[in-house]
Amino acid sequence: MTLEVTDVTKKFKIRKGLKSSDLVAVNNASFSIEPGQTVALVGESGSGKSTIAKMILRLERPTSGSITLDGVRSTARGEEAKKYRNLVQMVFQDPFASLNPYHTIAHHLERPLLIHHKTRGREETRAKVEELLARVNLSPDMADRRPHELSGGQRQRVAIARALAPGARYLIADEPVSMLDVSIRLSVLNLLARLQREENLGVLYITHDLATARHFSDEIMVMLKGNIVERGPSDEVILNPQHDYTRTLLDAAPDPSHHGRMKRQVHDEYLATTGS
Ligand SMILES: Nc1ncnc2c1ncn2[C@@H]1O[C@H](COP(=O)(O)OP(=O)(O)O)[C@@H](O)[C@H]1O
Ligand SMILES: [Mg+2]
């Protein structure tokens, strides 16, 4: 059951006054993710990472190319679309916006179970909710709380549990910890890594952070202005980058022991020379 992205391009129409032009957000991207594999997608803001995530999640339609999972196209309708949606779930960036303040945690987890007919009857549903909470290291009494009673990290765990509820085989995590306190980021990433191992999930981990990309991913893809310019095993990409831009990213990565600001400048200059 491979997730296959083939020759995918996404153009947005941009209007400036009376003129309209095409912005190529993603240019002819091809890659695949196997079950049990974590692939990181790194690159600066605006390089097209979220647009790739949205196309995989059916939130945007590719201008051309195809995305398939287990032979089902992302653009399918009806029963096929349902199957695709259940298998590919997202973890939101903002744990404060992704849960409804008026509903309990149990309600958030019951909904996908009921919609996808994963359980029958109240007791079975409740048991399944508690099992989902346990899978993300939350205690069963969280079920009756509301989002405002939870920390950002706990909310993100609920969001992950909700993604698992319909039986996801792939998680698309678009900067899943960038809005969390630095102190709890690793625990959420470790949770994702454990679930990924235990349940053999495929994960697309979108991030700015090369250090966690290397630590948590089997492979790293580097995106520059809509193009995937490099893909390889994480250590190789970090230790022996093939593309100039990857080297620039590595040099610009925050390093408290060095002159971070100067490196940042070098990075901005690189983008300037390439007309960004
Ligand atoms: N709905 C949209 N309409 C027009 N332009 C968009 C839209 N979504 C994204 N873009 C543009 O596409 C490019 C890639 O954006 P995005 O995928 O969000 O990048 P990233 O996630 O890497 O920061 C950017 O130039 C952005 O402004
Ligand atoms: Mg983004």
PDB file of N, CA, C and O and ligand atoms in Angstrom, residues 44-51 54 93 174-175 206 208, ligand 2:
ATOM      1  N   GLU A  44      12.293  26.272   2.887  1.00  0.00           N
ATOM      2  CA  GLU A  44      11.853  27.535   3.470  1.00  0.00           C
ATOM      3  C   GLU A  44      10.365  27.781   3.250  1.00  0.00           C
ATOM      4  O   GLU A  44       9.737  27.140   2.400  1.00  0.00           O
ATOM      5  N   SER A  45       9.818  28.734   3.984  1.00  0.00           N
ATOM      6  CA  SER A  45       8.429  29.167   3.807  1.00  0.00           C
ATOM      7  C   SER A  45       8.176  29.507   2.355  1.00  0.00           C
ATOM      8  O   SER A  45       8.993  30.176   1.726  1.00  0.00           O
ATOM      9  N   GLY A  46       7.048  29.070   1.849  1.00  0.00           N
ATOM     10  CA  GLY A  46       6.673  29.416   0.489  1.00  0.00           C
ATOM     11  C   GLY A  46       7.224  28.474  -0.552  1.00  0.00           C
ATOM     12  O   GLY A  46       6.991  28.643  -1.750  1.00  0.00           O
ATOM     13  N   SER A  47       7.950  27.424  -0.121  1.00  0.00           N
ATOM     14  CA  SER A  47       8.555  26.533  -1.115  1.00  0.00           C
ATOM     15  C   SER A  47       7.553  25.514  -1.668  1.00  0.00           C
ATOM     16  O   SER A  47       7.863  24.834  -2.648  1.00  0.00           O
ATOM     17  N   GLY A  48       6.372  25.405  -1.046  1.00  0.00           N
ATOM     18  CA  GLY A  48       5.352  24.516  -1.608  1.00  0.00           C
ATOM     19  C   GLY A  48       5.031  23.299  -0.751  1.00  0.00           C
ATOM     20  O   GLY A  48       4.260  22.431  -1.171  1.00  0.00           O
ATOM     21  N   LYS A  49       5.590  23.239   0.449  1.00  0.00           N
ATOM     22  CA  LYS A  49       5.408  22.067   1.305  1.00  0.00           C
ATOM     23  C   LYS A  49       3.937  21.836   1.669  1.00  0.00           C
ATOM     24  O   LYS A  49       3.418  20.735   1.526  1.00  0.00           O
ATOM     25  N   SER A  50       3.291  22.901   2.146  1.00  0.00           N
ATOM     26  CA  SER A  50       1.888  22.735   2.567  1.00  0.00           C
ATOM     27  C   SER A  50       0.984  22.431   1.380  1.00  0.00           C
ATOM     28  O   SER A  50      -0.008  21.715   1.521  1.00  0.00           O
ATOM     29  N   THR A  51       1.341  22.970   0.216  1.00  0.00           N
ATOM     30  CA  THR A  51       0.530  22.684  -0.966  1.00  0.00           C
ATOM     31  C   THR A  51       0.597  21.197  -1.311  1.00  0.00           C
ATOM     32  O   THR A  51      -0.421  20.589  -1.663  1.00  0.00           O
ATOM     33  N   LYS A  54      -1.617  19.489   1.241  1.00  0.00           N
ATOM     34  CA  LYS A  54      -3.042  19.703   0.960  1.00  0.00           C
ATOM     35  C   LYS A  54      -3.517  18.865  -0.218  1.00  0.00           C
ATOM     36  O   LYS A  54      -4.651  18.384  -0.228  1.00  0.00           O
ATOM     37  N   GLN A  93      -1.236  21.733  12.342  1.00  0.00           N
ATOM     38  CA  GLN A  93      -0.163  22.523  12.922  1.00  0.00           C
ATOM     39  C   GLN A  93      -0.609  23.176  14.233  1.00  0.00           C
ATOM     40  O   GLN A  93       0.139  23.241  15.197  1.00  0.00           O
ATOM     41  N   ASP A 174       1.978  18.415   9.007  1.00  0.00           N
ATOM     42  CA  ASP A 174       2.520  19.667   8.479  1.00  0.00           C
ATOM     43  C   ASP A 174       2.946  20.556   9.646  1.00  0.00           C
ATOM     44  O   ASP A 174       2.118  21.201  10.276  1.00  0.00           O
ATOM     45  N   GLU A 175       4.223  20.571   9.921  1.00  0.00           N
ATOM     46  CA  GLU A 175       4.790  21.315  11.055  1.00  0.00           C
ATOM     47  C   GLU A 175       4.010  21.041  12.344  1.00  0.00           C
ATOM     48  O   GLU A 175       3.512  21.966  12.992  1.00  0.00           O
ATOM     49  N   ILE A 206       6.539  17.313   7.686  1.00  0.00           N
ATOM     50  CA  ILE A 206       6.928  18.596   7.109  1.00  0.00           C
ATOM     51  C   ILE A 206       7.477  19.488   8.209  1.00  0.00           C
ATOM     52  O   ILE A 206       6.829  19.655   9.252  1.00  0.00           O
ATOM     53  N   HIS A 208      10.625  22.794   9.284  1.00  0.00           N
ATOM     54  CA  HIS A 208      11.753  23.674   8.990  1.00  0.00           C
ATOM     55  C   HIS A 208      13.021  23.139   9.625  1.00  0.00           C
ATOM     56  O   HIS A 208      14.110  23.650   9.377  1.00  0.00           O
TER      57      HIS A 208
HETATM   58 MG    MG B   2       3.441  25.497   5.129  1.00  0.00          MG
END
